[in-house]
Amino acid sequence: MKGRPRDVSSPRVPAPDYRGPRWLPGGHAQTIYPYLGVRAPVAYRYERVTTDDDDFWDFAWLDAPAAADAPVVVLFHGLEGGATSHYARALMRTLAACGWRGVVAHFRGCGGTLNRRPRAYHSGDYAEIDAMLRAVRARVGHATAVYAVGVSVGGSALIHWLGRIGAAGTATVRAAVAVSVPLDLTAAGVAIGQGFNRIYTAHFLSTLKPKALAMSARFPGRLDPARIRAVRTMWQFDEAVTAPLHGFHGADDYWARASAKPWLVHIRVPTLVLNARNDPFVPAATLPAPHEVSSSVRLEQPDTGGHAGFVTGPVPGHADWLPRRIVAFLDEAVARGRPAAAAPAQS
């Protein structure tokens, strides 16, 4: 007698290999559509966490029923993202359906309030990842399984941390997932400044520039407001703001030193690195090959998906493929009750 058919829509059933829907062709459409779509509500409990340098982060904890010992997934958002980003809401809703806990760790200045120190966030900010993970660990206890997920810039900073900390990282997180990461910042920085991609630049600068101007007013002499007002490209922003705030010798130095790709070979925590090959921000030619990563890293590079998009289903589509893929990878570690065994790297 056959068993009951499994519910393939369940968040605990691994998603099939990703294929973009025919009605949503191309990397731009697959990137923009989920951003513009209707976002289902998610209940959060917000906590302001004081940093060691007397600044703060805003943590958005998923407010949903869960056991006290349920796993915790920490999400590090993308550039100018946060708890209301479409991928954050989709992941948190999936975690709630699984009975897991989740928290969106907002980088400084991304929680809706200008932070107190002349500091922001950047693609190589491994120290900030380390400090935020320690803050989460202090709140959930050392017996709780903690997992880390990073999207775009958040994924880049997470890879930096994973590569730098090596095997010691398993004491903090059991597994990690990095999605749509601009692994080569120079190539990504050039790409986002060309053609239709300029629309993304304008979108990011619409919030980055006002925050930088507010910071320049609060800390006279640290930034040049005239240069900030003149910014039209991401290179110019990183030259005028990111580099001087964080100790880089200009945008080129920042792009070279903060690129995550060189750290993939040093990762010892089981990690999934997921990049669509039609991501407008991330040239496919710069994606890593199996020999460029450690045996703890699983590469998945579907032909479609856009930048943190991965919409599936008939019109109007839905955004549950990505969180289901994340949960399936992390679920391996939960099932074992110990760090998940790393699968051979694959492209």
Short mmCIF file of C-alpha atoms in Angstrom, two decimals:
data_model
loop_
_atom_site.label_atom_id
_atom_site.label_comp_id
_atom_site.label_asym_id
_atom_site.label_seq_id
_atom_site.Cartn_x
_atom_site.Cartn_y
_atom_site.Cartn_z
CA MET A 1 0.00 0.00 0.00
CA LYS A 2 1.40 3.34 -1.03
CA GLY A 3 2.01 5.99 1.59
CA ARG A 4 0.30 9.34 1.57
CA PRO A 5 1.60 11.69 -1.14
CA ARG A 6 3.90 14.29 0.32
CA ASP A 7 2.96 17.95 0.17
CA VAL A 8 5.55 19.40 -2.20
CA SER A 9 4.59 22.93 -1.11
CA SER A 10 5.67 22.22 2.47
CA PRO A 11 8.64 24.33 3.60
CA ARG A 12 10.31 21.15 4.85
CA VAL A 13 10.26 19.51 1.38
CA PRO A 14 13.42 20.46 -0.56
CA ALA A 15 12.73 22.70 -3.54
CA PRO A 16 13.57 21.29 -7.00
CA ASP A 17 16.40 22.76 -9.04
CA TYR A 18 15.56 26.34 -9.90
CA ARG A 19 14.15 27.27 -13.29
CA GLY A 20 12.77 30.72 -13.96
CA PRO A 21 9.16 30.88 -15.17
CA ARG A 22 8.65 31.47 -18.89
CA TRP A 23 6.42 34.46 -18.22
CA LEU A 24 9.25 36.26 -16.39
CA PRO A 25 12.25 36.09 -18.72
CA GLY A 26 15.62 37.71 -18.11
CA GLY A 27 17.72 38.71 -15.15
CA HIS A 28 16.30 42.22 -14.83
CA ALA A 29 12.67 41.07 -14.72
CA GLN A 30 13.53 38.31 -12.25
CA THR A 31 15.30 40.86 -10.03
CA ILE A 32 12.75 43.66 -10.13
CA TYR A 33 9.46 41.72 -10.09
CA PRO A 34 9.70 40.33 -6.53
CA TYR A 35 10.77 43.75 -5.28
CA LEU A 36 7.62 45.33 -6.73
CA GLY A 37 5.27 42.51 -5.76
CA VAL A 38 2.86 42.40 -2.84
CA ARG A 39 4.66 41.32 0.34
CA ALA A 40 2.86 39.20 2.86
CA PRO A 41 3.01 40.62 6.39
CA VAL A 42 5.49 39.28 8.92
CA ALA A 43 5.32 40.00 12.65
CA TYR A 44 8.59 41.20 14.18
CA ARG A 45 9.75 42.03 17.66
CA TYR A 46 12.39 44.75 17.48
CA GLU A 47 15.36 45.00 19.80
CA ARG A 48 17.98 47.75 19.87
CA VAL A 49 21.34 46.20 20.70
CA THR A 50 24.18 48.36 22.03
CA THR A 51 27.57 47.77 20.41
CA ASP A 52 30.96 47.72 22.09
CA ASP A 53 31.73 51.17 20.62
CA ASP A 54 28.54 52.70 22.08
CA ASP A 55 26.59 52.51 18.86
CA PHE A 56 23.66 50.20 18.11
CA TRP A 57 22.12 47.65 15.78
CA ASP A 58 18.42 47.02 15.34
CA PHE A 59 17.53 43.33 15.47
CA ALA A 60 14.13 42.30 14.07
CA TRP A 61 13.17 38.99 15.71
CA LEU A 62 10.53 36.83 14.06
CA ASP A 63 7.48 36.99 16.32
CA ALA A 64 5.95 33.55 15.83
CA PRO A 65 5.39 30.46 17.99
CA ALA A 66 8.51 28.30 18.35
CA ALA A 67 10.03 25.97 20.89
CA ALA A 68 12.60 27.44 23.24
CA ASP A 69 15.28 25.21 21.72
CA ALA A 70 14.26 25.76 18.09
CA PRO A 71 17.08 26.63 15.66
CA VAL A 72 17.76 30.31 15.01
CA VAL A 73 18.52 31.69 11.54
CA VAL A 74 20.33 35.04 11.44
CA LEU A 75 19.78 36.98 8.21
CA PHE A 76 22.27 39.60 7.05
CA HIS A 77 20.50 41.72 4.45
CA GLY A 78 21.70 43.25 1.21
CA LEU A 79 22.59 46.83 0.36
CA GLU A 80 20.00 49.15 1.95
CA GLY A 81 17.79 46.16 2.73
CA GLY A 82 16.30 44.99 5.99
CA ALA A 83 13.43 43.17 7.63
CA THR A 84 10.90 44.40 5.07
CA SER A 85 12.90 43.24 2.04
CA HIS A 86 11.02 40.67 -0.02
CA TYR A 87 13.61 37.94 0.57
CA ALA A 88 13.61 38.65 4.33
CA ARG A 89 9.84 38.36 4.59
CA ALA A 90 9.79 35.19 2.51
CA LEU A 91 12.49 33.57 4.64
CA MET A 92 10.87 34.56 7.94
CA ARG A 93 7.47 33.22 6.84
CA THR A 94 9.11 29.92 5.89
CA LEU A 95 10.94 29.73 9.22
CA ALA A 96 7.67 30.34 11.06
CA ALA A 97 6.02 27.51 9.11
CA CYS A 98 8.90 25.24 10.16
CA GLY A 99 8.71 26.21 13.82
CA TRP A 100 12.16 27.80 13.66
CA ARG A 101 13.23 31.16 14.99
CA GLY A 102 14.71 33.98 12.92
CA VAL A 103 16.23 37.41 13.26
CA VAL A 104 17.15 40.07 10.72
CA ALA A 105 20.34 41.74 11.93
CA HIS A 106 20.24 45.26 10.51
CA PHE A 107 23.57 46.79 9.66
CA ARG A 108 24.22 50.23 11.13
CA GLY A 109 21.97 52.88 9.67
CA CYS A 110 19.57 50.35 8.13
CA GLY A 111 17.07 50.10 10.98
CA GLY A 112 15.40 53.42 10.24
CA THR A 113 17.54 55.56 12.57
CA LEU A 114 20.92 57.14 11.88
CA ASN A 115 23.53 55.46 14.04
CA ARG A 116 25.62 57.29 16.62
CA ARG A 117 29.12 56.65 15.27
CA PRO A 118 30.80 57.69 12.00
CA ARG A 119 30.49 54.18 10.63
CA ALA A 120 28.21 52.36 8.21
CA TYR A 121 28.65 48.88 6.66
CA HIS A 122 30.39 47.34 3.68
CA SER A 123 30.98 44.14 1.74
CA GLY A 124 34.02 43.07 3.74
CA ASP A 125 32.67 43.90 7.19
CA TYR A 126 33.60 40.61 8.85
CA ALA A 127 34.15 42.24 12.25
CA GLU A 128 30.53 43.41 12.28
CA ILE A 129 29.30 39.93 11.32
CA ASP A 130 31.34 38.43 14.16
CA ALA A 131 30.02 40.92 16.70
CA MET A 132 26.38 40.52 15.66
CA LEU A 133 26.61 36.72 15.72
CA ARG A 134 28.09 36.88 19.21
CA ALA A 135 25.20 39.11 20.27
CA VAL A 136 22.68 36.61 18.92
CA ARG A 137 24.49 33.70 20.55
CA ALA A 138 24.45 35.52 23.90
CA ARG A 139 20.68 35.85 23.64
CA VAL A 140 19.80 32.30 22.59
CA GLY A 141 22.34 30.28 24.58
CA HIS A 142 25.18 28.02 23.52
CA ALA A 143 23.03 24.89 23.19
CA THR A 144 20.85 26.39 20.43
CA ALA A 145 21.64 25.69 16.79
CA VAL A 146 22.44 28.99 15.05
CA TYR A 147 22.63 29.36 11.28
CA ALA A 148 23.68 32.36 9.20
CA VAL A 149 22.26 33.55 5.89
CA GLY A 150 23.59 36.51 3.92
CA VAL A 151 22.15 38.14 0.82
CA SER A 152 24.23 40.23 -1.59
CA VAL A 153 26.41 42.61 0.50
CA GLY A 154 25.39 40.72 3.65
CA GLY A 155 26.47 37.48 2.01
CA SER A 156 29.81 38.99 1.02
CA ALA A 157 30.54 40.10 4.59
CA LEU A 158 29.42 36.67 5.85
CA ILE A 159 31.82 34.88 3.47
CA HIS A 160 34.64 37.12 4.70
CA TRP A 161 33.87 36.09 8.27
CA LEU A 162 33.56 32.40 7.41
CA GLY A 163 36.85 32.41 5.53
CA ARG A 164 38.75 34.30 8.18
CA ILE A 165 37.49 32.33 11.16
CA GLY A 166 37.92 28.91 9.52
CA ALA A 167 37.10 25.81 11.56
CA ALA A 168 36.53 27.90 14.69
CA GLY A 169 33.36 29.18 13.07
CA THR A 170 31.54 25.93 13.89
CA ALA A 171 31.45 27.05 17.53
CA THR A 172 29.20 29.94 16.47
CA VAL A 173 27.20 28.68 13.48
CA ARG A 174 26.49 25.16 12.26
CA ALA A 175 25.98 26.05 8.61
CA ALA A 176 25.59 29.09 6.39
CA VAL A 177 24.05 30.21 3.11
CA ALA A 178 25.21 33.11 0.91
CA VAL A 179 22.86 34.27 -1.85
CA SER A 180 23.49 36.52 -4.87
CA VAL A 181 26.87 37.61 -3.57
CA PRO A 182 29.00 40.04 -5.66
CA LEU A 183 32.08 37.91 -5.11
CA ASP A 184 34.31 40.14 -7.26
CA LEU A 185 33.49 43.70 -6.21
CA THR A 186 35.44 45.32 -9.02
CA ALA A 187 33.55 43.38 -11.69
CA ALA A 188 30.22 43.98 -9.91
CA GLY A 189 30.98 47.68 -9.45
CA VAL A 190 31.69 48.08 -13.15
CA ALA A 191 28.60 46.07 -14.12
CA ILE A 192 26.17 48.08 -11.99
CA GLY A 193 27.33 51.28 -13.64
CA GLN A 194 26.55 50.19 -17.18
CA GLY A 195 23.41 50.32 -19.32
CA PHE A 196 20.09 49.46 -17.69
CA ASN A 197 21.92 48.62 -14.47
CA ARG A 198 22.15 52.34 -13.75
CA ILE A 199 18.56 52.14 -12.53
CA TYR A 200 19.78 50.00 -9.61
CA THR A 201 22.53 52.51 -8.87
CA ALA A 202 19.98 55.32 -8.71
CA HIS A 203 17.79 53.23 -6.42
CA PHE A 204 20.60 52.53 -3.95
CA LEU A 205 21.91 56.10 -4.00
CA SER A 206 18.44 57.48 -3.24
CA THR A 207 18.89 56.33 0.37
CA LEU A 208 22.67 56.06 0.66
CA LYS A 209 23.34 59.71 -0.17
CA PRO A 210 20.86 61.25 2.33
CA LYS A 211 22.25 59.07 5.11
CA ALA A 212 25.82 60.01 4.18
CA LEU A 213 24.91 63.72 4.15
CA ALA A 214 23.29 63.38 7.56
CA MET A 215 26.44 61.69 8.85
CA SER A 216 28.64 64.44 7.41
CA ALA A 217 26.53 67.02 9.25
CA ARG A 218 26.76 65.10 12.52
CA PHE A 219 30.52 64.53 12.23
CA PRO A 220 32.03 67.60 10.54
CA GLY A 221 35.27 66.90 8.74
CA ARG A 222 34.79 63.16 8.34
CA LEU A 223 33.07 63.37 4.96
CA ASP A 224 32.86 66.01 2.24
CA PRO A 225 29.19 66.91 1.67
CA ALA A 226 29.95 68.52 -1.71
CA ARG A 227 31.47 65.26 -2.98
CA ILE A 228 28.51 63.30 -1.65
CA ARG A 229 26.03 65.54 -3.47
CA ALA A 230 27.97 65.06 -6.71
CA VAL A 231 27.91 61.24 -6.49
CA ARG A 232 26.29 59.54 -9.49
CA THR A 233 27.92 56.09 -9.45
CA MET A 234 28.69 53.42 -6.85
CA TRP A 235 32.42 53.96 -7.44
CA GLN A 236 31.99 57.64 -6.59
CA PHE A 237 29.99 56.76 -3.47
CA ASP A 238 32.58 54.26 -2.28
CA GLU A 239 35.34 56.79 -3.02
CA ALA A 240 33.58 59.59 -1.12
CA VAL A 241 31.93 57.64 1.72
CA THR A 242 32.66 53.93 2.13
CA ALA A 243 36.44 54.19 1.86
CA PRO A 244 37.06 57.15 4.21
CA LEU A 245 34.60 55.84 6.81
CA HIS A 246 36.14 52.38 6.98
CA GLY A 247 39.87 52.86 6.46
CA PHE A 248 40.27 52.06 2.77
CA HIS A 249 42.51 54.02 0.41
CA GLY A 250 39.76 54.86 -2.02
CA ALA A 251 37.13 52.87 -3.89
CA ASP A 252 39.60 50.73 -5.85
CA ASP A 253 41.32 49.64 -2.64
CA TYR A 254 37.94 48.88 -1.06
CA TRP A 255 36.75 46.83 -4.04
CA ALA A 256 40.00 44.84 -4.08
CA ARG A 257 40.25 44.16 -0.34
CA ALA A 258 36.54 43.58 0.33
CA SER A 259 35.94 41.06 -2.46
CA ALA A 260 34.75 37.79 -0.96
CA LYS A 261 35.91 35.36 -3.64
CA PRO A 262 39.45 34.79 -2.25
CA TRP A 263 37.99 33.68 1.11
CA LEU A 264 35.91 30.81 -0.27
CA VAL A 265 38.85 28.43 -0.20
CA HIS A 266 39.34 29.02 3.54
CA ILE A 267 35.76 28.22 4.66
CA ARG A 268 35.37 25.25 7.01
CA VAL A 269 31.72 25.70 8.02
CA PRO A 270 29.27 23.88 5.69
CA THR A 271 28.19 26.66 3.35
CA LEU A 272 25.90 26.96 0.33
CA VAL A 273 26.85 29.70 -2.16
CA LEU A 274 23.94 30.36 -4.53
CA ASN A 275 24.29 32.67 -7.53
CA ALA A 276 22.08 32.93 -10.61
CA ARG A 277 24.12 33.18 -13.78
CA ASN A 278 21.86 35.93 -15.13
CA ASP A 279 22.27 38.18 -12.06
CA PRO A 280 22.56 41.75 -13.44
CA PHE A 281 24.98 42.72 -10.65
CA VAL A 282 27.25 39.68 -10.77
CA PRO A 283 28.88 38.81 -14.11
CA ALA A 284 28.67 35.05 -14.63
CA ALA A 285 32.32 34.96 -15.72
CA THR A 286 33.36 35.97 -12.19
CA LEU A 287 31.52 33.15 -10.42
CA PRO A 288 33.80 30.61 -8.71
CA ALA A 289 34.62 27.18 -10.08
CA PRO A 290 34.83 24.10 -7.83
CA HIS A 291 38.62 24.35 -7.56
CA GLU A 292 38.28 27.88 -6.16
CA VAL A 293 36.36 26.85 -3.03
CA SER A 294 36.96 24.54 -0.09
CA SER A 295 35.34 21.14 0.29
CA SER A 296 32.97 22.73 2.83
CA VAL A 297 31.40 24.92 0.16
CA ARG A 298 28.58 23.81 -2.12
CA LEU A 299 28.22 25.90 -5.27
CA GLU A 300 24.86 26.22 -6.98
CA GLN A 301 24.67 28.41 -10.07
CA PRO A 302 21.32 28.10 -11.87
CA ASP A 303 21.05 29.79 -15.26
CA THR A 304 18.19 32.01 -14.08
CA GLY A 305 16.94 33.72 -10.94
CA GLY A 306 18.20 37.29 -11.17
CA HIS A 307 19.54 39.04 -8.08
CA ALA A 308 17.88 37.53 -5.00
CA GLY A 309 14.77 36.92 -7.10
CA PHE A 310 14.10 33.22 -7.82
CA VAL A 311 10.37 33.64 -8.52
CA THR A 312 8.49 30.44 -9.41
CA GLY A 313 5.01 29.33 -10.41
CA PRO A 314 2.34 30.71 -12.73
CA VAL A 315 1.34 34.38 -12.75
CA PRO A 316 1.57 36.17 -10.33
CA GLY A 317 4.23 33.80 -9.07
CA HIS A 318 5.58 33.31 -5.58
CA ALA A 319 8.86 33.74 -3.75
CA ASP A 320 9.08 30.56 -1.69
CA TRP A 321 11.74 28.72 -3.73
CA LEU A 322 14.69 30.58 -2.17
CA PRO A 323 13.67 30.17 1.49
CA ARG A 324 12.81 26.51 0.88
CA ARG A 325 16.25 25.95 -0.64
CA ILE A 326 17.87 27.68 2.33
CA VAL A 327 15.89 25.65 4.87
CA ALA A 328 16.62 22.39 3.03
CA PHE A 329 20.35 23.03 3.22
CA LEU A 330 20.25 24.05 6.87
CA ASP A 331 17.88 21.20 7.72
CA GLU A 332 20.69 18.72 7.06
CA ALA A 333 22.53 20.08 10.09
CA VAL A 334 19.40 20.10 12.24
CA ALA A 335 18.61 16.48 11.41
CA ARG A 336 22.01 15.35 12.54
CA GLY A 337 22.19 17.57 15.62
CA ARG A 338 25.72 18.46 14.64
CA PRO A 339 27.47 20.36 11.83
CA ALA A 340 26.20 19.14 8.47
CA ALA A 341 28.58 17.04 6.42
CA ALA A 342 29.83 19.10 3.51
CA ALA A 343 28.86 17.93 0.05
CA PRO A 344 31.41 17.96 -2.78
CA ALA A 345 31.57 21.36 -4.45
CA GLN A 346 29.69 21.52 -7.70
CA SER A 347 28.86 24.10 -10.29
#
